[in-house]
Amino acid sequence: MTLAVFFGCTFIAFGPAFSLFLFTIARDPLRIIILIAGSVWGWGPWATSGHRAFFWLVSLLLSSLIWFIAVKASDPHDEPLQKGLLIFGVMFSVLLQEAFRFLYYKLLRKAIEGLVALSEDGCSPISIQQMAYVAGVGFGLMSGAFSMINLLADALGPGTVGIHGDSQLYFLTSAFMTMVLIFLHTFWGILFFHGCENRRWWEIVAVVVMHLAVSGSTFCNPLYVGSLVPSYVLMAIAAVWAYMLSGGSVQNLRRFLLCAQSEASPQPAS
Amino acid sequence: MITFMNNSDSEDEPCNERTSLMSAESPPVPSYQDGLQASETREAQTHRKRQTGSSRSPNNVADEDASDSDVRVRESALENEEEELTLKYGAKHVIMLFVPVTLCMIVVVATIKSVRFYTEKNGQLIYTPFSEDTPSVGQRLLNSVLNTIIMISVIVVMTVFLVVLYKYRCYKFIHGWLILSSFMLLFLFTYIYLGEVLKTYNVAMDYPTVILIIWNFGAVGMICIHWKGPLQLQQAYLIMISALMALVFIKYLPEWSAWVILGAISIYDLIAVLCPKGPLRMLVETAQERNEPIFPALIYSSAMIWTVGMAKPDTAAKGQSQQTWDAEDERENHSSTSHSDSQILDTRSPAPSHPITLEEMEEEERGVKLGLGDFIFYSVLVGKAAATPSGDWNTTLACFVAILIGLCLTLLLLAVFKKALPALPISITFGLIFYFSTDNLVRPFMDTLTWLPRF
């Protein structure tokens, strides 16, 4: 609980995401708008059960609403019921987040058609893959921010972590969890949009199942550290899959690592 | 309010294509007026650029004037090109406004969260005389509504007064008023702010140092805002005085009154800017008739000063900056801000008054202007969200994103409608929805979740 913990956890949780933002998104104003719009959209599911952050926010709002109604309608002293309701709320919010991701996909498709119609040479200035990537980062940043920011604010103040017998690594594990979640959202964005574009339903189902698995794993273990490893494994799988879908390959990777003459990078193709 | 300075409302739509088609041949007449001429030259450049790009000779202009169908096709093609240009710049303009709005909000939130002074209740403004310390909820609601009515009427009166003064060309009066109010803001409020920050961090500072700092800060601010200065310094000062003003509001407006006032002000903004007899609309139209910029000093301007190859840049620039600073202080003179600043203007600062070559056109930056009142009320909303006793950051973050999205949508509408638009309603509505829903719905959800992490 000091500045050291604060900065450490901030950089662990948000460092990779902000560097992604800086290097790939910050220079193009259109991408910034898509990022912020996506994050708002993601908020909706949270609130009911709860230009990208907007969509996540709306989904958060909607899912918190559902949870709130359910809680009010139930007995507040029934512990297992409350926990069950919470789990239900989280699952519902996961489903709603994916639904909002789909809605956002539809909105971005319309936007691309508009941009193509208005452009000089019939090409949109931004492709759907880039939008998928930016949308994923937006969702991820917003969900990460919502989960970490109160923790970070508390980390600045006085106190001792785990003094009552809980895990002493709570802040650290939360930070790592947030980081993996931001990455996961990014990759899920790419996978999801690719699945929607090419009508491959199993990709969409895989994204939803992964999301449920990651959320569910955090409930199952009391120690919370145990859910980190599966999440990282899932992230690696999603990363490789998204990379392959974006046109990457082992040769590209090798050439990139050897700094050879090609532009292999883990970003979606423009 | 957002406006496009260079298109007066009605009569230009059919004329523009024709005049610009013709002016593709001959350069526009040099004139001190930037309004209409600028729009025509701008479109002339656009068309000239397009024509060169698509290798159409200027001779075709005369031919196509003759045939109506060709002109109609051309008009739609030109409109599309115009739209595309607007859209291309549109995203850039959005970001150019995101950054100052974000900075202002960050300053306000940082201050609220760290300096206790601005969240302590130490009395109220005379504009909100009814206290909210009442036992019953109904009484409290009634008091806040009454406070709102008084506050809004004060604002309406001040705005109408400003419009009347402007109409009757009492520039000296407006000028003096503005200087007085910005003087107070830059010196007195900054002094108080500095004092409170030093108290919070327990830093000792002697009076000579304080006097030196405040004097320099204030004097440079006055010069930058009211006379000339580097654009970025001027922008920084405008952001700082908006933040100071917002902090004053946050401190002295009671809880419920603040929220009701925010709602009422966005409705007022909507009416004042869009209704034909609204004071702000009249202000914009008067300024357009006289081809003067609307109080640019009351307005945050993100426009690049465009000096490449201008025949007489200085006189035009000076002329505008003289008038620009008149209206600004008037607004800050009162704790209530008048609404001439709830405007976003899309104009080009010093418009060139001579034929522009293609290369200069490539470098042109169209600026977008946002009234300082908008900055202030956005920051009040986010600051009030940050000042809630529960100390929740999620609410602040949600309101922040909501306001940015509202701003984005408003700018999109500006690109579509190309006339004066109120900047408050959409953002404040989103902000209010997100504040109340996050505070009451998401917060319990997230709090319970942190006991059992996760999602």
XYZ file of C-alpha atoms in Angstrom:
725
model
C 0.000 0.000 0.000
C 2.060 2.855 -1.240
C 2.967 4.565 -4.412
C 5.100 1.585 -5.316
C 2.169 -0.793 -5.181
C -0.010 1.693 -6.988
C 2.344 2.231 -9.870
C 3.327 -1.403 -10.008
C -0.229 -2.621 -10.276
C -1.163 0.121 -12.719
C 1.633 -0.736 -15.069
C 1.072 -4.458 -14.783
C -2.583 -4.131 -15.539
C -2.560 -1.382 -18.107
C 0.985 -1.207 -19.433
C 0.570 -3.555 -22.379
C -2.825 -2.112 -23.223
C -1.573 1.446 -23.189
C 1.403 0.581 -25.307
C -0.955 -1.072 -27.775
C -2.992 2.076 -27.700
C 0.003 4.350 -28.178
C 1.593 2.452 -30.999
C -1.396 1.409 -32.975
C -4.407 3.519 -32.127
C -3.325 6.925 -30.920
C -2.238 8.245 -34.262
C -5.477 7.690 -36.092
C -8.395 9.750 -34.819
C -10.952 7.427 -36.344
C -9.619 4.522 -34.332
C -9.743 6.535 -31.133
C -13.403 7.249 -31.705
C -14.147 3.588 -32.393
C -12.267 2.678 -29.220
C -14.247 5.021 -27.008
C -17.555 4.102 -28.621
C -16.827 0.421 -28.110
C -15.964 0.862 -24.494
C -19.233 2.574 -23.767
C -21.143 -0.205 -25.430
C -19.465 -2.741 -23.238
C -20.699 -1.082 -20.091
C -24.310 -1.883 -20.761
C -24.272 -5.568 -19.830
C -22.624 -4.713 -16.557
C -25.232 -2.266 -15.624
C -28.137 -4.462 -16.440
C -26.911 -7.622 -15.018
C -23.828 -3.845 -16.206
C -17.105 5.837 -31.103
C -16.157 1.056 -28.025
C -15.941 1.833 -24.311
C -19.477 3.072 -24.686
C -20.805 -0.262 -25.822
C -19.129 -2.110 -22.996
C -20.520 0.436 -20.578
C -24.049 0.014 -21.884
C -23.840 -3.751 -21.586
C -22.548 -3.360 -18.055
C -25.438 -1.066 -17.253
C -28.001 -3.504 -18.512
C -26.613 -6.524 -16.688
C -26.305 -4.618 -13.421
C -29.938 -3.686 -13.781
C -30.956 -7.296 -14.085
C -28.820 -8.302 -11.114
C -30.180 -5.436 -9.061
C -33.753 -6.416 -9.777
C -32.996 -10.016 -8.943
C -31.333 -9.083 -5.676
C -34.120 -6.814 -4.606
C -36.614 -9.538 -5.299
C -34.798 -12.089 -3.188
C -33.944 -12.651 0.434
C -30.844 -10.658 1.382
C -29.787 -12.969 4.183
C -29.605 -16.134 2.201
C -25.868 -16.406 1.575
C -25.701 -19.179 -1.012
C -28.596 -17.609 -2.823
C -26.822 -14.287 -2.950
C -23.691 -15.914 -4.226
C -25.727 -17.845 -6.731
C -27.387 -14.660 -7.847
C -24.016 -13.038 -8.242
C -22.766 -15.877 -10.378
C -25.929 -15.700 -12.398
C -25.419 -11.968 -12.758
C -21.894 -12.419 -13.995
C -22.830 -15.140 -16.449
C -25.667 -13.067 -17.718
C -23.391 -10.110 -18.107
C -20.907 -12.218 -20.061
C -23.646 -13.252 -22.453
C -24.848 -9.708 -22.709
C -21.336 -8.419 -23.369
C -21.011 -10.820 -26.247
C -24.407 -9.778 -27.511
C -23.316 -6.169 -27.402
C -20.129 -7.075 -29.186
C -22.302 -8.464 -31.931
C -24.417 -5.319 -31.999
C -21.276 -3.248 -32.190
C -20.140 -5.388 -35.087
C -23.358 -4.612 -36.893
C -22.930 -0.900 -36.228
C -19.353 -0.923 -37.486
C -20.387 -2.732 -40.652
C -22.869 0.032 -41.359
C -20.172 2.594 -40.622
C -17.811 0.937 -43.069
C -20.430 0.965 -45.768
C -20.928 4.657 -45.113
C -17.212 5.359 -45.207
C -16.818 3.412 -48.451
C -19.711 5.257 -50.045
C -18.197 8.580 -49.125
C -14.628 7.860 -49.987
C -12.873 8.945 -53.079
C -11.495 5.660 -54.271
C -14.080 3.247 -53.012
C -11.948 2.016 -50.134
C -12.786 2.570 -46.551
C -9.986 4.244 -44.571
C -10.220 1.488 -42.010
C -10.923 -2.183 -42.487
C -13.186 -4.387 -40.466
C -10.220 -6.275 -39.074
C -8.688 -3.091 -37.745
C -12.025 -2.152 -36.295
C -12.223 -5.579 -34.671
C -8.870 -5.047 -33.052
C -9.698 -1.547 -31.868
C -13.107 -2.652 -30.628
C -11.479 -5.451 -28.667
C -8.999 -3.083 -27.092
C -11.825 -0.717 -26.196
C -13.861 -3.448 -24.546
C -10.800 -4.697 -22.740
C -9.650 -1.297 -21.525
C -13.062 -0.443 -20.199
C -13.564 -3.723 -18.405
C -10.051 -3.537 -17.003
C -10.544 0.028 -15.875
C -13.796 -0.781 -14.167
C -12.318 -3.657 -12.278
C -8.983 -2.141 -11.332
C -9.593 1.487 -10.729
C -11.155 1.254 -7.321
C -8.433 -1.149 -6.256
C -5.779 1.251 -7.449
C -7.361 4.132 -5.595
C -7.353 2.049 -2.436
C -3.762 1.043 -3.036
C -2.701 4.643 -2.664
C -4.057 4.872 0.827
C -2.969 3.307 4.076
C -3.653 -0.294 4.888
C -2.344 -3.813 4.786
C -3.421 -6.363 2.250
C -4.740 -9.627 3.590
C -4.498 -8.757 7.246
C -7.571 -10.774 8.056
C -6.239 -13.929 6.512
C -7.072 -13.329 2.875
C -4.502 -13.594 0.184
C -1.688 -11.092 0.507
C -1.228 -11.022 -3.188
C -4.684 -9.716 -3.886
C -3.593 -6.554 -5.648
C -0.997 -8.309 -7.707
C -3.291 -11.070 -8.809
C -5.978 -8.550 -9.658
C -3.499 -6.623 -11.750
C -2.397 -9.728 -13.639
C -5.975 -10.802 -14.101
C -6.847 -7.411 -15.524
C -3.960 -7.575 -17.941
C -4.910 -10.987 -19.197
C -8.494 -9.891 -19.487
C -7.621 -6.889 -21.630
C -5.600 -9.104 -23.940
C -8.371 -11.653 -24.041
C -10.936 -9.050 -25.003
C -8.669 -7.841 -27.786
C -8.244 -11.332 -29.212
C -11.893 -12.177 -28.719
C -12.771 -9.064 -30.646
C -10.711 -10.208 -33.592
C -12.041 -13.753 -33.442
C -15.610 -12.662 -33.015
C -15.607 -10.207 -35.881
C -13.858 -12.683 -38.098
C -16.481 -15.247 -37.268
C -19.254 -12.802 -38.018
C -17.645 -11.708 -41.271
C -17.115 -15.190 -42.615
C -20.152 -16.796 -41.079
C -18.158 -19.220 -38.997
C -20.357 -19.785 -36.028
C -17.974 -21.989 -34.180
C -15.603 -19.091 -33.720
C -18.310 -17.036 -32.097
C -19.348 -19.922 -29.882
C -15.704 -20.488 -28.950
C -15.375 -16.852 -27.887
C -18.474 -17.056 -25.720
C -17.380 -20.334 -24.154
C -13.925 -18.951 -23.418
C -15.385 -15.870 -21.843
C -17.680 -17.910 -19.652
C -14.815 -20.177 -18.709
C -12.582 -17.306 -17.662
C -15.319 -15.653 -15.640
C -16.384 -18.897 -14.106
C -12.869 -19.877 -13.140
C -12.561 -16.843 -10.927
C -15.516 -17.972 -8.894
C -14.413 -21.517 -8.477
C -11.193 -21.071 -6.632
C -10.994 -19.371 -3.273
C -7.364 -18.450 -3.704
C -7.806 -16.638 -6.974
C -4.262 -17.305 -8.013
C -5.311 -20.614 -9.459
C -7.525 -18.996 -12.021
C -4.639 -17.027 -13.459
C -2.825 -19.913 -15.098
C -5.818 -21.233 -17.066
C -6.596 -17.694 -18.142
C -3.093 -17.198 -19.458
C -3.240 -20.502 -21.288
C -6.522 -19.470 -22.855
C -5.000 -16.139 -23.768
C -2.098 -17.817 -25.510
C -4.509 -20.014 -27.468
C -6.649 -17.029 -28.417
C -3.536 -15.046 -29.377
C -2.268 -17.719 -31.712
C -5.691 -18.202 -33.229
C -6.222 -14.489 -33.783
C -2.756 -14.184 -35.261
C -3.444 -16.981 -37.714
C -6.757 -15.479 -38.666
C -5.174 -12.107 -39.313
C -2.836 -13.535 -41.859
C 0.068 -14.319 -39.666
C 2.063 -17.485 -40.011
C 5.184 -19.129 -38.689
C 7.209 -17.727 -41.579
C 6.000 -14.213 -40.865
C 6.908 -14.625 -37.251
C 10.338 -15.921 -38.066
C 10.980 -13.101 -40.467
C 9.804 -10.578 -37.915
C 12.024 -12.002 -35.223
C 14.991 -11.973 -37.545
C 14.146 -8.394 -38.497
C 13.946 -9.359 -42.111
C 12.219 -7.531 -44.911
C 8.596 -8.068 -44.191
C 5.894 -6.555 -42.088
C 4.882 -9.404 -39.920
C 3.164 -8.056 -36.872
C 0.455 -9.426 -34.655
C -2.000 -6.808 -35.799
C -4.878 -7.425 -38.112
C -4.123 -6.825 -41.743
C -5.099 -3.410 -42.939
C -23.393 25.690 -29.405
C -21.682 24.564 -32.517
C -21.792 26.604 -35.653
C -20.262 26.767 -39.009
C -19.278 30.352 -39.455
C -18.838 30.247 -43.132
C -22.268 29.230 -44.259
C -25.078 31.540 -43.449
C -28.154 29.538 -43.229
C -30.547 29.425 -46.017
C -29.670 30.954 -49.271
C -26.312 29.490 -49.941
C -27.028 25.904 -50.703
C -27.942 26.236 -54.379
C -25.627 29.179 -54.911
C -22.491 27.601 -53.684
C -21.998 25.124 -56.429
C -22.620 27.736 -59.087
C -20.460 30.428 -57.624
C -17.757 27.976 -56.870
C -17.974 26.514 -60.329
C -17.489 29.953 -61.703
C -14.806 30.943 -59.277
C -12.838 27.927 -60.328
C -12.137 30.079 -63.334
C -11.483 33.390 -61.690
C -10.062 33.958 -58.275
C -12.421 35.411 -55.688
C -12.383 39.134 -55.036
C -10.119 40.043 -52.152
C -12.209 41.195 -49.299
C -11.966 41.803 -45.617
C -14.990 39.675 -45.013
C -14.208 36.155 -44.137
C -17.665 34.710 -43.874
C -19.217 33.971 -47.201
C -16.111 34.538 -49.213
C -14.264 32.018 -47.187
C -16.868 29.412 -47.800
C -16.850 30.058 -51.485
C -13.122 30.055 -51.734
C -13.007 26.921 -49.692
C -15.420 25.196 -51.965
C -13.672 26.632 -54.944
C -10.515 25.030 -53.708
C -12.302 21.798 -53.131
C -13.721 21.790 -56.589
C -10.530 22.953 -58.144
C -8.735 20.181 -56.401
C -11.287 17.669 -57.551
C -11.259 18.974 -61.044
C -7.526 18.821 -61.275
C -7.615 15.397 -59.784
C -10.113 14.151 -62.268
C -8.534 16.094 -65.103
C -11.469 18.222 -65.975
C -10.580 21.472 -67.619
C -12.075 24.677 -66.323
C -13.680 25.174 -69.679
C -16.143 22.509 -68.838
C -17.496 24.830 -66.238
C -19.205 26.966 -68.794
C -20.581 23.980 -70.649
C -22.009 22.413 -67.602
C -23.657 25.547 -66.510
C -25.679 25.296 -69.625
C -26.969 21.831 -69.057
C -29.051 21.442 -65.959
C -28.782 17.711 -65.639
C -25.031 17.886 -65.627
C -25.139 20.514 -62.965
C -27.424 18.413 -60.866
C -25.146 15.415 -61.156
C -22.268 17.643 -60.356
C -24.006 19.096 -57.389
C -24.520 15.696 -55.885
C -20.971 14.703 -56.720
C -19.682 17.899 -55.194
C -21.820 17.396 -52.148
C -20.353 13.951 -51.728
C -16.869 15.280 -52.056
C -17.666 18.017 -49.639
C -19.054 15.439 -47.255
C -16.019 13.291 -47.591
C -13.753 16.197 -46.859
C -15.855 17.031 -43.861
C -15.784 13.464 -42.681
C -12.072 13.145 -43.166
C -11.498 16.192 -41.086
C -14.362 15.219 -38.859
C -12.516 12.560 -36.928
C -9.562 14.857 -36.529
C -11.774 17.629 -35.194
C -13.325 15.258 -32.731
C -9.929 14.383 -31.352
C -8.935 18.043 -31.332
C -11.808 18.649 -28.987
C -11.464 15.435 -26.990
C -8.044 16.434 -25.753
C -8.926 19.785 -24.133
C -12.195 18.488 -22.718
C -10.344 15.517 -21.255
C -7.647 17.754 -19.807
C -10.177 20.043 -18.189
C -12.026 17.112 -16.680
C -8.809 15.539 -15.443
C -7.794 18.762 -13.708
C -11.192 19.055 -12.054
C -11.358 15.414 -10.967
C -7.793 15.457 -9.657
C -8.553 18.562 -7.626
C -11.811 17.223 -6.268
C -10.277 13.948 -5.233
C -7.303 15.470 -3.491
C -8.200 18.938 -2.211
C -10.801 18.722 0.534
C -11.780 22.343 0.189
C -13.864 21.871 -2.910
C -16.057 19.202 -1.423
C -16.732 20.988 1.849
C -20.003 22.774 2.213
C -19.251 26.375 2.997
C -22.318 28.244 2.068
C -24.027 28.796 -1.201
C -24.095 31.306 -3.992
C -26.705 34.017 -3.894
C -28.048 32.540 -7.087
C -29.159 29.465 -5.183
C -30.643 30.884 -2.029
C -32.712 27.902 -0.960
C -30.926 25.547 1.330
C -31.044 21.800 0.877
C -30.732 21.058 4.556
C -34.370 20.251 4.934
C -35.825 17.279 6.786
C -38.106 15.993 4.078
C -37.325 14.774 0.594
C -40.162 16.705 -0.963
C -39.003 19.956 0.534
C -35.472 19.331 -0.671
C -36.691 18.631 -4.154
C -38.770 21.753 -4.149
C -35.845 23.845 -2.981
C -33.579 22.481 -5.641
C -36.141 23.188 -8.343
C -36.527 26.737 -7.073
C -32.769 27.176 -7.041
C -32.650 25.967 -10.599
C -35.333 28.378 -11.703
C -33.480 31.294 -10.185
C -30.148 30.232 -11.645
C -31.532 29.687 -15.127
C -33.336 33.005 -15.109
C -30.144 34.747 -14.110
C -28.380 33.045 -16.994
C -31.137 33.930 -19.435
C -31.083 37.560 -18.348
C -27.317 37.767 -18.702
C -27.405 36.175 -22.126
C -30.125 38.480 -23.360
C -28.214 41.434 -21.947
C -25.124 40.318 -23.793
C -27.027 39.921 -27.040
C -28.577 43.362 -26.640
C -25.211 44.914 -25.979
C -23.759 43.164 -28.967
C -26.609 44.212 -31.185
C -26.212 47.840 -30.240
C -22.480 47.615 -30.667
C -21.559 48.505 -27.101
C -18.250 46.804 -27.588
C -16.452 48.890 -25.009
C -18.868 47.868 -22.317
C -18.625 44.198 -23.168
C -14.906 44.519 -23.420
C -14.581 46.107 -19.992
C -16.877 43.577 -18.436
C -14.944 40.693 -19.875
C -11.635 42.072 -18.724
C -12.968 42.488 -15.225
C -14.306 38.972 -15.019
C -11.232 37.296 -16.417
C -9.106 39.417 -14.093
C -11.043 38.089 -11.156
C -10.788 34.529 -12.377
C -7.127 34.651 -13.188
C -6.016 36.336 -9.999
C -8.460 35.789 -7.183
C -9.619 32.273 -7.933
C -6.138 31.124 -8.797
C -4.871 32.509 -5.521
C -7.526 30.638 -3.607
C -6.819 27.468 -5.593
C -3.100 27.709 -4.966
C -3.712 28.293 -1.289
C -5.896 25.236 -0.969
C -3.518 22.996 -2.870
C -0.634 24.111 -0.680
C -2.713 23.475 2.409
C -3.609 19.996 1.228
C -0.020 18.983 0.676
C 1.222 20.891 3.687
C 3.698 22.907 1.699
C 4.775 26.245 3.066
C 5.153 29.171 0.759
C 5.994 32.740 1.596
C 4.004 35.666 0.348
C 6.611 37.167 -2.010
C 6.796 33.876 -3.884
C 3.037 33.647 -4.045
C 2.777 37.191 -5.312
C 5.392 36.505 -7.958
C 3.724 33.334 -9.142
C 0.203 34.699 -9.188
C 1.246 37.931 -10.815
C 3.067 36.200 -13.625
C 0.376 33.621 -14.141
C -2.379 36.214 -14.198
C -0.628 38.782 -16.345
C 0.403 36.282 -18.981
C -3.096 34.862 -18.913
C -4.716 38.217 -19.487
C -2.418 38.919 -22.386
C -2.869 35.526 -23.967
C -6.600 35.494 -23.703
C -7.359 39.061 -24.577
C -4.590 40.024 -26.880
C -2.103 37.851 -28.631
C -0.277 34.805 -27.589
C 0.795 31.391 -28.749
C -2.251 29.335 -29.573
C -1.381 26.513 -27.232
C -0.775 28.860 -24.325
C -4.116 30.479 -24.960
C -5.770 27.080 -25.080
C -4.081 26.108 -21.837
C -5.292 29.242 -20.099
C -8.824 28.755 -21.357
C -8.797 25.214 -20.042
C -7.518 26.418 -16.677
C -10.115 29.112 -16.248
C -12.854 26.695 -17.251
C -11.598 24.267 -14.637
C -11.491 26.999 -11.980
C -15.004 28.086 -12.816
C -16.233 24.504 -12.710
C -14.610 24.024 -9.310
C -16.421 27.085 -7.998
C -19.695 25.661 -9.209
C -18.988 22.278 -7.720
C -18.194 23.807 -4.380
C -21.078 26.191 -4.101
C -23.933 24.384 -5.766
C -25.794 22.070 -3.406
C -26.155 18.420 -4.433
C -29.578 18.098 -5.902
C -29.626 21.631 -7.269
C -26.500 20.885 -9.258
C -28.070 17.932 -11.030
C -31.315 19.728 -11.747
C -29.399 22.757 -12.979
C -27.371 20.591 -15.320
C -30.522 19.153 -16.789
C -32.209 22.521 -17.090
C -29.185 24.133 -18.682
C -29.026 21.573 -21.437
C -32.681 22.174 -22.214
C -32.061 25.902 -22.195
C -29.075 25.446 -24.480
C -31.211 23.479 -26.876
C -33.853 26.199 -26.943
C -31.479 29.131 -27.070
C -29.523 27.784 -29.984
C -32.174 26.186 -32.123
C -35.249 28.385 -31.745
C -35.461 31.240 -34.225
C -35.781 33.813 -31.492
C -33.308 32.196 -29.154
C -30.687 34.625 -27.835
C -27.746 32.534 -28.874
C -29.063 32.012 -32.342
C -29.617 35.723 -32.695
C -26.097 36.281 -31.526
C -24.740 33.933 -34.146
C -26.837 35.475 -36.875
C -25.891 39.013 -35.946
C -22.265 38.063 -35.973
C -22.670 36.398 -39.333
C -24.420 39.429 -40.765
C -21.601 41.617 -39.668
C -19.106 38.989 -40.745
C -17.416 39.080 -37.422
C -16.359 36.016 -35.501
C -18.474 35.386 -32.463
C -16.436 36.363 -29.419
C -13.612 34.012 -30.179
C -12.044 34.658 -26.825
C -15.094 33.251 -25.059
C -14.598 30.185 -27.098
C -11.963 27.542 -27.151
C -10.529 27.443 -30.593
C -8.617 24.496 -31.880
C -8.011 26.071 -35.244
C -4.540 26.256 -36.606
C -3.482 29.717 -37.518
C -3.049 29.540 -41.193
C -0.388 31.811 -42.483
C 0.958 30.093 -45.541
C 1.008 32.451 -48.469
C -1.536 34.907 -47.172
C -1.550 38.283 -48.827
C -2.644 40.290 -45.840
C -2.711 37.976 -42.904
C -1.971 40.417 -40.141
C -4.730 42.898 -40.591
C -7.281 40.162 -40.859
C -5.876 38.388 -37.843
C -5.678 41.512 -35.771
C -9.113 42.587 -36.708
C -10.511 39.335 -35.544
C -8.549 39.028 -32.383
C -9.619 42.490 -31.375
C -13.206 41.517 -31.518
C -12.657 38.090 -30.209
C -11.705 39.003 -26.754
C -14.603 41.261 -26.143
C -17.184 38.790 -25.201
C -15.169 36.396 -23.170
C -14.880 38.213 -19.893
C -18.498 39.013 -19.840
C -19.193 35.415 -19.350
C -16.793 34.859 -16.572
C -17.892 37.958 -14.799
C -20.736 36.117 -13.269
C -20.756 32.887 -11.465
C -23.365 32.011 -13.966
C -21.999 31.660 -17.387
C -23.869 33.134 -20.192
C -24.537 30.914 -23.045
C -22.824 32.520 -25.851
C -20.143 30.078 -25.019
C -22.222 27.045 -25.236
C -21.316 27.060 -28.803
C -19.130 25.134 -31.040
C -18.046 27.036 -34.055
C -16.498 25.554 -37.034
C -14.639 28.298 -38.746
C -11.280 28.933 -40.083
C -9.271 31.435 -38.266
C -7.919 34.258 -40.156
C -9.512 33.521 -43.407
C -7.363 34.389 -46.349
C -8.650 37.058 -48.557
C -6.839 36.345 -51.723
C -6.709 33.500 -54.177
C -5.219 30.484 -52.648
C -3.068 28.050 -54.504
C -3.592 24.363 -54.352
C -0.613 23.750 -52.126
C -1.947 26.072 -49.521
C -5.231 24.360 -49.714
C -3.569 21.082 -48.915
C -2.219 22.525 -45.707
C -5.436 24.077 -44.642
C -6.693 23.166 -41.237
C -10.239 23.831 -40.425
C -10.690 24.428 -36.792
C -13.537 23.598 -34.533
C -14.546 25.851 -31.716
C -16.277 24.904 -28.515
C -17.709 27.421 -26.094
C -16.148 27.667 -22.663
C -19.541 27.184 -21.044
C -19.576 23.679 -22.437
C -16.204 22.939 -20.904
C -17.438 24.247 -17.604
C -20.621 22.237 -17.471
C -18.982 19.039 -18.645
C -16.436 19.455 -15.880
C -19.154 20.240 -13.352
C -20.888 16.992 -14.218
C -17.762 14.883 -13.962
C -16.614 16.736 -10.858
C -19.919 16.209 -9.115
C -19.688 12.532 -10.030
C -16.203 12.448 -8.535
C -17.369 14.285 -5.432
C -20.011 11.736 -4.478
C -19.499 10.601 -0.920
C -19.083 6.971 -1.915
C -15.788 7.858 -3.540
C -16.353 5.552 -6.436
C -14.139 5.902 -9.471
C -16.304 3.851 -11.772
C -18.971 6.517 -11.750
C -16.464 9.184 -12.689
C -15.067 7.060 -15.479
C -18.511 6.253 -16.811
C -19.542 9.908 -16.853
C -16.299 10.845 -18.536
C -16.783 8.363 -21.343
C -20.437 9.339 -21.688
C -19.547 12.986 -22.146
C -16.920 12.174 -24.749
C -19.392 10.069 -26.680
C -21.965 12.852 -26.502
C -19.393 15.284 -27.841
C -18.556 12.887 -30.627
C -22.208 12.580 -31.620
C -22.684 16.330 -31.466
C -19.744 16.857 -33.788
C -21.166 14.256 -36.121
C -24.424 16.172 -36.207
C -22.460 19.335 -36.827
C -20.850 17.745 -39.845
C -24.266 16.737 -41.104
C -26.223 19.905 -40.420
C -23.505 22.511 -40.799
C -25.094 25.095 -38.575
C -25.037 26.257 -35.005
C -25.657 23.359 -32.678
C -25.921 23.173 -28.894
C -23.099 21.140 -27.437
C -24.630 20.514 -24.035
C -27.807 18.462 -24.458
C -26.527 15.149 -25.786
C -23.452 14.972 -23.575
C -25.213 16.085 -20.417
C -28.063 13.658 -21.047
C -25.696 10.745 -21.489
C -23.678 11.906 -18.523
C -26.725 12.120 -16.278
C -28.029 8.709 -17.365
C -24.671 7.094 -16.820
C -24.106 8.825 -13.503
C -27.370 7.780 -11.964
C -27.338 4.288 -13.341
C -23.711 3.615 -12.458
C -24.082 5.019 -9.006
C -27.189 3.074 -8.176
C -26.887 -0.057 -10.241
C -23.331 -0.783 -11.206
C -21.682 0.221 -7.971
C -23.396 -2.353 -5.743
C -22.786 -4.947 -8.444
C -19.091 -4.200 -8.720
C -18.645 -3.869 -4.977
C -20.186 -7.248 -4.366
C -18.072 -8.643 -7.137
C -14.828 -7.467 -5.602
C -15.527 -9.628 -2.606
C -15.688 -12.567 -4.932
C -13.583 -11.594 -7.803
C -14.835 -12.049 -10.887
C -15.640 -11.563 -14.505
